Amino acid sequence: LWIGRDWQRKNGSGVLSVFAEVREAHPQAEIDFIGDHPRLDGQPGVRGHGHLRIDADRDRRVMRSLLQQATVFVMPSLYEAFGIVYVEAGAAGVPSIGTIHGGASDAIGEGGLVIDPTDERALRAAMLKLADGRTAEALGKRAIENAANFTWSAVAGRMLSALFGPSASRGEAH
């Protein structure tokens, strides 16, 4: 699964290109693209969904279904400040392949792999590694654990603790 609004920066063409090689090794492999993407007709195993809106019930159902079906979320952006979408994938139990540039490594944690997005060999190796269901499942469990660090209450607790000391995050009076 790939989700992105900026095909170029999110390295959609790199993912699409490498997927063709992954499909040679795994003929049943499929990839879904959500967001800004060119026409994707004709390449086996590739499906484009265009923009899906979070405020539209049908689109939300499609997105949820695609996340539930995904083995891996792959978005090795050329640069990613943080990438909340990695956390969202992780919360759904889907490991990620992300970028070494920016904050993706924090968002992904132990729940996936980070690579140099300009290194096609590294992208291919990561996609092939996570095409293995057992590996993806193990990293998916770690992704769930990592995503828990980014819930509103977890982040707010860390902020309170940083501002007012450890007892503040437990609700103790000062």
Coordinates of N, CA and C in Angstrom, one line a residue:
L1 N 0.8 -1.2 0.0 CA 0.0 0.0 0.0 C 0.9 1.2 0.0
W2 N 0.6 2.2 -0.9 CA 1.3 3.5 -0.9 C 0.2 4.6 -0.8
I3 N 0.4 5.6 0.0 CA -0.5 6.7 0.2 C 0.3 8.0 0.1
G4 N -0.1 8.9 -0.7 CA 0.6 10.1 -0.8 C 0.0 11.2 -1.6
R5 N 0.2 12.4 -1.3 CA -0.3 13.6 -2.1 C 0.7 14.1 -3.0
D6 N 1.9 13.8 -2.9 CA 3.0 14.3 -3.7 C 3.8 13.2 -4.4
W7 N 3.3 12.7 -5.5 CA 3.9 11.6 -6.2 C 5.4 11.6 -6.3
Q8 N 6.0 12.8 -6.7 CA 7.4 12.9 -6.8 C 8.1 12.8 -5.4
R9 N 7.7 13.6 -4.5 CA 8.4 13.7 -3.2 C 8.2 12.4 -2.4
K10 N 7.1 11.7 -2.6 CA 6.8 10.5 -1.9 C 7.3 9.3 -2.6
N11 N 8.0 9.5 -3.7 CA 8.8 8.5 -4.5 C 7.8 7.4 -5.0
G12 N 6.7 7.9 -5.5 CA 5.7 6.9 -6.1 C 6.3 6.2 -7.3
S13 N 7.0 6.9 -8.1 CA 7.5 6.3 -9.4 C 8.6 5.2 -9.0
G14 N 9.4 5.5 -7.9 CA 10.4 4.5 -7.5 C 9.7 3.2 -7.0
V15 N 8.6 3.4 -6.2 CA 7.9 2.3 -5.7 C 7.3 1.5 -6.8
L16 N 6.7 2.2 -7.8 CA 6.0 1.5 -8.9 C 7.0 0.7 -9.7
S17 N 8.2 1.3 -10.0 CA 9.2 0.6 -10.7 C 9.7 -0.6 -10.0
V18 N 10.0 -0.5 -8.7 CA 10.5 -1.7 -8.0 C 9.5 -2.7 -7.8
F19 N 8.2 -2.3 -7.7 CA 7.1 -3.3 -7.6 C 7.1 -4.3 -8.7
A20 N 7.4 -3.8 -9.9 CA 7.4 -4.7 -11.1 C 8.4 -5.9 -10.8
E21 N 9.5 -5.6 -10.2 CA 10.5 -6.6 -9.9 C 10.0 -7.5 -8.7
V22 N 9.4 -6.9 -7.7 CA 8.8 -7.7 -6.6 C 7.8 -8.7 -7.2
R23 N 7.0 -8.2 -8.1 CA 5.9 -9.1 -8.7 C 6.5 -10.3 -9.5
E24 N 7.7 -10.1 -10.0 CA 8.4 -11.2 -10.7 C 8.7 -12.3 -9.7
A25 N 9.1 -11.9 -8.5 CA 9.4 -12.9 -7.4 C 8.2 -13.4 -6.7
H26 N 7.1 -12.6 -6.7 CA 5.9 -12.9 -6.0 C 4.7 -12.6 -7.0
P27 N 4.4 -13.5 -7.9 CA 3.4 -13.2 -8.9 C 2.0 -12.8 -8.4
Q28 N 1.7 -13.2 -7.2 CA 0.4 -12.8 -6.6 C 0.4 -11.4 -6.0
A29 N 1.6 -10.8 -5.8 CA 1.7 -9.5 -5.2 C 0.8 -8.5 -5.8
E30 N 0.3 -7.6 -5.0 CA -0.5 -6.5 -5.5 C -0.1 -5.2 -4.7
I31 N -0.3 -4.1 -5.4 CA 0.0 -2.8 -4.7 C -1.1 -1.9 -5.0
D32 N -1.6 -1.2 -4.0 CA -2.6 -0.1 -4.1 C -2.0 1.2 -3.9
F33 N -2.3 2.2 -4.8 CA -1.9 3.5 -4.7 C -3.1 4.4 -4.4
I34 N -2.9 5.2 -3.3 CA -4.0 6.2 -2.9 C -3.4 7.6 -2.9
G35 N -4.1 8.5 -3.5 CA -3.7 9.9 -3.5 C -3.4 10.4 -4.9
D36 N -2.3 11.2 -5.0 CA -1.9 11.8 -6.3 C -1.0 10.7 -7.0
H37 N -1.5 10.2 -8.1 CA -0.7 9.3 -8.9 C -1.2 9.4 -10.3
P38 N -0.3 9.0 -11.2 CA -0.6 9.0 -12.6 C -1.6 7.9 -12.9
R39 N -2.0 7.8 -14.1 CA -2.8 6.6 -14.5 C -1.9 5.4 -14.4
L40 N -2.5 4.4 -13.8 CA -1.8 3.1 -13.5 C -2.3 1.9 -14.3
D41 N -3.0 2.2 -15.4 CA -3.5 1.1 -16.2 C -2.5 0.2 -16.7
G42 N -2.8 -1.1 -16.8 CA -1.9 -2.0 -17.5 C -0.8 -2.7 -16.8
Q43 N -0.4 -2.2 -15.7 CA 0.7 -3.0 -15.0 C 0.1 -4.0 -14.1
P44 N 0.4 -5.3 -14.2 CA -0.2 -6.3 -13.4 C 0.0 -6.1 -11.9
G45 N -1.1 -6.3 -11.2 CA -1.1 -6.2 -9.7 C -1.1 -4.8 -9.2
V46 N -1.3 -3.8 -10.0 CA -1.3 -2.4 -9.6 C -2.7 -1.8 -9.7
R47 N -3.1 -1.2 -8.6 CA -4.4 -0.6 -8.6 C -4.3 0.8 -8.1
G48 N -4.9 1.8 -8.8 CA -4.9 3.2 -8.3 C -6.3 3.5 -7.8
H49 N -6.4 4.3 -6.7 CA -7.6 4.7 -6.1 C -7.8 6.2 -6.1
G50 N -6.8 6.9 -6.5 CA -7.0 8.4 -6.5 C -7.1 8.9 -5.1
H51 N -7.7 10.1 -4.9 CA -7.9 10.7 -3.6 C -9.0 10.0 -2.9
L52 N -8.8 9.6 -1.6 CA -9.9 9.2 -0.8 C -10.0 10.2 0.3
R53 N -11.3 10.6 0.6 CA -11.5 11.6 1.6 C -11.9 11.0 2.9
I54 N -11.3 11.5 3.9 CA -11.6 11.0 5.3 C -13.0 11.4 5.7
D55 N -13.6 12.4 5.1 CA -14.9 12.9 5.5 C -16.0 12.2 4.7
A56 N -15.7 11.3 3.8 CA -16.6 10.6 3.0 C -16.7 9.1 3.5
D57 N -17.9 8.6 3.9 CA -18.0 7.3 4.5 C -17.5 6.2 3.6
R58 N -17.8 6.3 2.3 CA -17.4 5.2 1.3 C -15.8 5.2 1.3
D59 N -15.2 6.4 1.1 CA -13.8 6.5 1.0 C -13.1 6.0 2.3
R60 N -13.7 6.3 3.5 CA -13.1 5.8 4.7 C -13.2 4.3 4.8
R61 N -14.3 3.7 4.3 CA -14.4 2.3 4.3 C -13.4 1.6 3.4
V62 N -13.2 2.2 2.2 CA -12.2 1.7 1.3 C -10.8 1.8 1.9
M63 N -10.4 2.9 2.5 CA -9.1 3.1 3.1 C -8.9 2.1 4.2
R64 N -9.9 1.9 5.1 CA -9.8 0.9 6.2 C -9.6 -0.5 5.6
S65 N -10.4 -0.8 4.6 CA -10.2 -2.1 4.0 C -8.8 -2.4 3.4
L66 N -8.3 -1.3 2.7 CA -7.0 -1.5 2.1 C -5.9 -1.6 3.2
L67 N -6.1 -0.9 4.3 CA -5.1 -1.1 5.4 C -5.2 -2.5 6.0
Q68 N -6.4 -3.0 6.2 CA -6.6 -4.3 6.7 C -6.0 -5.4 5.8
Q69 N -6.0 -5.2 4.5 CA -5.5 -6.2 3.6 C -4.0 -6.0 3.4
A70 N -3.4 -4.9 3.7 CA -2.1 -4.6 3.3 C -1.1 -5.5 4.1
T71 N -0.1 -5.9 3.5 CA 1.1 -6.6 4.1 C 2.1 -5.6 4.6
V72 N 2.2 -4.5 3.8 CA 3.2 -3.5 4.1 C 2.8 -2.2 3.6
F73 N 3.1 -1.1 4.3 CA 2.9 0.2 3.8 C 4.3 0.7 3.3
V74 N 4.4 1.2 2.1 CA 5.6 1.6 1.5 C 5.6 3.0 0.9
M75 N 6.3 3.9 1.6 CA 6.4 5.3 1.1 C 7.8 5.8 1.5
P76 N 8.8 5.5 0.7 CA 10.1 5.9 0.9 C 10.3 7.3 0.3
S77 N 9.8 8.3 1.0 CA 9.8 9.7 0.5 C 11.3 10.2 0.3
L78 N 11.4 11.1 -0.6 CA 12.7 11.7 -0.7 C 13.0 12.5 0.5
Y79 N 12.0 13.1 1.2 CA 12.1 13.7 2.5 C 10.7 13.6 3.1
E80 N 10.7 13.4 4.4 CA 9.5 13.3 5.2 C 9.7 13.9 6.6
A81 N 9.1 15.0 6.9 CA 9.3 15.7 8.1 C 9.0 14.8 9.3
F82 N 7.9 14.0 9.3 CA 7.6 13.0 10.3 C 6.9 11.9 9.6
G83 N 5.7 12.1 9.1 CA 5.0 11.0 8.4 C 4.0 10.3 9.3
I84 N 2.9 11.1 9.7 CA 1.9 10.5 10.6 C 1.3 9.2 9.9
V85 N 1.3 9.2 8.6 CA 0.8 8.0 7.9 C 1.5 6.7 8.3
Y86 N 2.7 6.8 8.6 CA 3.4 5.6 9.1 C 2.8 5.1 10.5
V87 N 2.5 6.1 11.3 CA 1.9 5.8 12.6 C 0.5 5.2 12.4
E88 N -0.2 5.8 11.4 CA -1.6 5.2 11.1 C -1.5 3.8 10.6
A89 N -0.5 3.5 9.7 CA -0.3 2.2 9.3 C 0.0 1.2 10.4
G90 N 0.9 1.7 11.3 CA 1.4 0.9 12.4 C 0.2 0.6 13.4
A91 N -0.7 1.6 13.6 CA -1.8 1.4 14.5 C -2.7 0.3 13.9
A92 N -2.7 0.1 12.6 CA -3.5 -0.9 11.9 C -2.7 -2.3 11.9
G93 N -1.5 -2.3 12.4 CA -0.7 -3.5 12.4 C 0.1 -3.7 11.1
V94 N 0.2 -2.7 10.4 CA 0.9 -2.8 9.1 C 2.3 -2.2 9.2
P95 N 3.4 -3.0 9.0 CA 4.7 -2.4 9.0 C 5.0 -1.5 7.9
S96 N 6.0 -0.6 8.0 CA 6.2 0.4 7.0 C 7.6 0.3 6.4
I97 N 7.8 0.7 5.2 CA 9.1 1.0 4.6 C 9.1 2.5 4.4
G98 N 10.0 3.2 5.0 CA 10.1 4.6 4.9 C 11.4 5.1 4.6
T99 N 11.6 6.4 4.7 CA 12.8 7.1 4.3 C 13.8 7.4 5.5
I100 N 15.0 7.4 5.2 CA 16.0 7.8 6.2 C 16.1 9.3 6.4
H101 N 15.5 10.1 5.5 CA 15.5 11.5 5.5 C 14.3 12.1 6.2
G102 N 14.6 12.7 7.3 CA 13.5 13.4 8.1 C 13.2 12.5 9.3
G103 N 11.9 12.6 9.8 CA 11.5 11.9 11.0 C 10.8 10.6 10.9
A104 N 10.8 10.0 9.7 CA 10.1 8.8 9.5 C 10.6 7.7 10.4
S105 N 11.9 7.7 10.7 CA 12.4 6.6 11.6 C 11.8 6.6 12.9
D106 N 11.4 7.8 13.4 CA 10.7 7.9 14.7 C 9.3 7.4 14.6
A107 N 8.6 7.7 13.5 CA 7.3 7.3 13.3 C 7.2 5.8 13.1
I108 N 8.2 5.2 12.5 CA 8.2 3.8 12.2 C 8.7 3.0 13.3
G109 N 9.8 3.5 14.0 CA 10.4 2.8 15.1 C 10.8 1.4 14.7
E110 N 10.5 0.4 15.5 CA 10.9 -1.0 15.3 C 9.9 -1.7 14.4
G111 N 8.8 -0.9 13.9 CA 7.7 -1.5 13.2 C 7.9 -1.4 11.7
G112 N 9.2 -1.5 11.2 CA 9.4 -1.5 9.8 C 10.9 -1.2 9.5
L113 N 11.1 -0.7 8.3 CA 12.4 -0.5 7.8 C 12.5 0.9 7.2
V114 N 13.7 1.5 7.4 CA 13.9 2.8 6.7 C 15.1 2.6 5.8
I115 N 15.0 3.3 4.6 CA 16.0 3.1 3.6 C 16.3 4.5 2.9
D116 N 17.4 4.5 2.2 CA 17.7 5.7 1.3 C 16.7 5.6 0.1
P117 N 15.9 6.5 0.0 CA 14.9 6.4 -1.1 C 15.4 6.5 -2.5
T118 N 16.7 6.9 -2.6 CA 17.3 6.9 -4.0 C 18.0 5.6 -4.3
D119 N 18.0 4.7 -3.4 CA 18.7 3.4 -3.6 C 17.7 2.3 -3.9
E120 N 17.5 2.1 -5.2 CA 16.5 1.1 -5.7 C 16.8 -0.3 -5.2
R121 N 18.1 -0.6 -5.0 CA 18.4 -2.0 -4.5 C 17.9 -2.1 -3.1
A122 N 18.1 -1.1 -2.3 CA 17.6 -1.1 -0.9 C 16.1 -1.2 -0.8
L123 N 15.4 -0.4 -1.7 CA 14.0 -0.5 -1.7 C 13.5 -1.9 -2.1
R124 N 14.1 -2.5 -3.2 CA 13.8 -3.8 -3.6 C 14.0 -4.8 -2.5
A125 N 15.1 -4.7 -1.8 CA 15.4 -5.7 -0.7 C 14.4 -5.5 0.4
A126 N 14.0 -4.3 0.7 CA 13.1 -4.1 1.8 C 11.7 -4.6 1.4
M127 N 11.3 -4.3 0.2 CA 10.0 -4.8 -0.3 C 9.9 -6.3 -0.3
L128 N 11.0 -6.9 -0.8 CA 11.0 -8.4 -0.8 C 11.1 -9.0 0.6
K129 N 11.8 -8.4 1.5 CA 11.8 -8.8 2.9 C 10.4 -8.8 3.5
L130 N 9.7 -7.7 3.3 CA 8.4 -7.6 3.9 C 7.3 -8.3 3.1
A131 N 7.6 -8.8 1.9 CA 6.7 -9.6 1.2 C 6.5 -11.0 1.9
D132 N 7.4 -11.3 2.7 CA 7.3 -12.5 3.5 C 6.3 -12.3 4.6
G133 N 5.2 -13.0 4.6 CA 4.1 -12.8 5.6 C 4.6 -12.9 7.0
R134 N 5.5 -13.8 7.4 CA 5.9 -14.0 8.8 C 6.7 -12.8 9.2
T135 N 7.6 -12.3 8.4 CA 8.4 -11.1 8.7 C 7.5 -9.9 8.8
A136 N 6.5 -9.7 7.9 CA 5.6 -8.6 8.0 C 4.8 -8.7 9.2
E137 N 4.3 -9.8 9.6 CA 3.5 -10.0 10.8 C 4.3 -9.6 12.1
A138 N 5.5 -10.1 12.1 CA 6.3 -9.8 13.3 C 6.6 -8.3 13.4
L139 N 6.9 -7.6 12.3 CA 7.1 -6.2 12.3 C 5.8 -5.4 12.5
G140 N 4.7 -6.0 12.1 CA 3.4 -5.4 12.3 C 3.0 -5.3 13.8
K141 N 3.4 -6.3 14.5 CA 3.2 -6.3 16.0 C 4.0 -5.2 16.6
R142 N 5.3 -5.1 16.2 CA 6.1 -4.0 16.7 C 5.6 -2.6 16.3
A143 N 5.0 -2.6 15.1 CA 4.4 -1.3 14.6 C 3.2 -0.9 15.5
I144 N 2.4 -1.8 15.9 CA 1.3 -1.5 16.9 C 1.9 -0.9 18.2
E145 N 2.9 -1.5 18.7 CA 3.6 -1.0 19.9 C 4.1 0.4 19.7
N146 N 4.8 0.6 18.6 CA 5.4 1.9 18.3 C 4.3 3.0 18.2
A147 N 3.2 2.6 17.5 CA 2.1 3.6 17.2 C 1.5 4.0 18.5
A148 N 1.5 3.2 19.6 CA 0.9 3.6 20.9 C 1.7 4.7 21.5
N149 N 2.9 5.0 21.1 CA 3.7 6.1 21.6 C 3.2 7.4 21.0
F150 N 2.3 7.4 20.0 CA 1.9 8.6 19.3 C 0.4 8.9 19.5
T151 N -0.3 8.2 20.4 CA -1.7 8.5 20.7 C -1.7 9.9 21.4
W152 N -2.9 10.6 21.3 CA -3.0 11.9 22.0 C -2.6 11.8 23.4
S153 N -3.1 10.8 24.1 CA -2.8 10.8 25.6 C -1.3 10.5 25.8
A154 N -0.6 9.7 25.0 CA 0.8 9.4 25.2 C 1.6 10.7 25.0
V155 N 1.3 11.4 23.9 CA 2.1 12.6 23.6 C 1.8 13.7 24.6
A156 N 0.5 13.8 25.0 CA 0.2 14.8 26.0 C 0.9 14.5 27.3
G157 N 1.0 13.2 27.7 CA 1.7 12.8 28.9 C 3.1 13.2 28.9
R158 N 3.8 13.0 27.7 CA 5.2 13.3 27.6 C 5.4 14.8 27.7
M159 N 4.5 15.6 27.1 CA 4.6 17.0 27.1 C 4.4 17.6 28.5
L160 N 3.4 17.0 29.2 CA 3.2 17.5 30.6 C 4.4 17.1 31.5
S161 N 4.9 16.0 31.3 CA 6.1 15.5 32.0 C 7.3 16.4 31.7
A162 N 7.5 16.8 30.5 CA 8.6 17.7 30.1 C 8.4 19.1 30.7
L163 N 7.2 19.5 30.7 CA 6.9 20.9 31.2 C 6.9 21.0 32.7
F164 N 6.3 20.0 33.4 CA 6.1 20.1 34.8 C 6.6 19.0 35.7
G165 N 7.4 18.1 35.1 CA 8.0 17.0 35.8 C 7.2 15.7 35.7
P166 N 7.8 14.6 36.0 CA 7.2 13.3 35.8 C 5.8 13.1 36.5
S167 N 5.6 13.7 37.6 CA 4.3 13.5 38.3 C 3.1 14.2 37.6
A168 N 3.4 15.2 36.7 CA 2.3 15.9 36.0 C 1.6 14.9 35.0
S169 N 2.4 14.0 34.4 CA 1.8 13.1 33.4 C 0.9 12.1 34.1
R170 N 1.0 11.9 35.4 CA 0.2 11.0 36.2 C -1.0 11.7 36.8
G171 N -1.1 13.0 36.6 CA -2.2 13.7 37.1 C -2.1 14.1 38.6
E172 N -0.9 14.1 39.1 CA -0.7 14.5 40.5 C -0.6 16.0 40.6
A173 N -1.1 16.5 41.7 CA -1.1 17.9 42.0 C 0.3 18.4 42.3
H174 N 0.6 19.7 42.0 CA 1.9 20.3 42.3 C 1.7 21.2 43.5

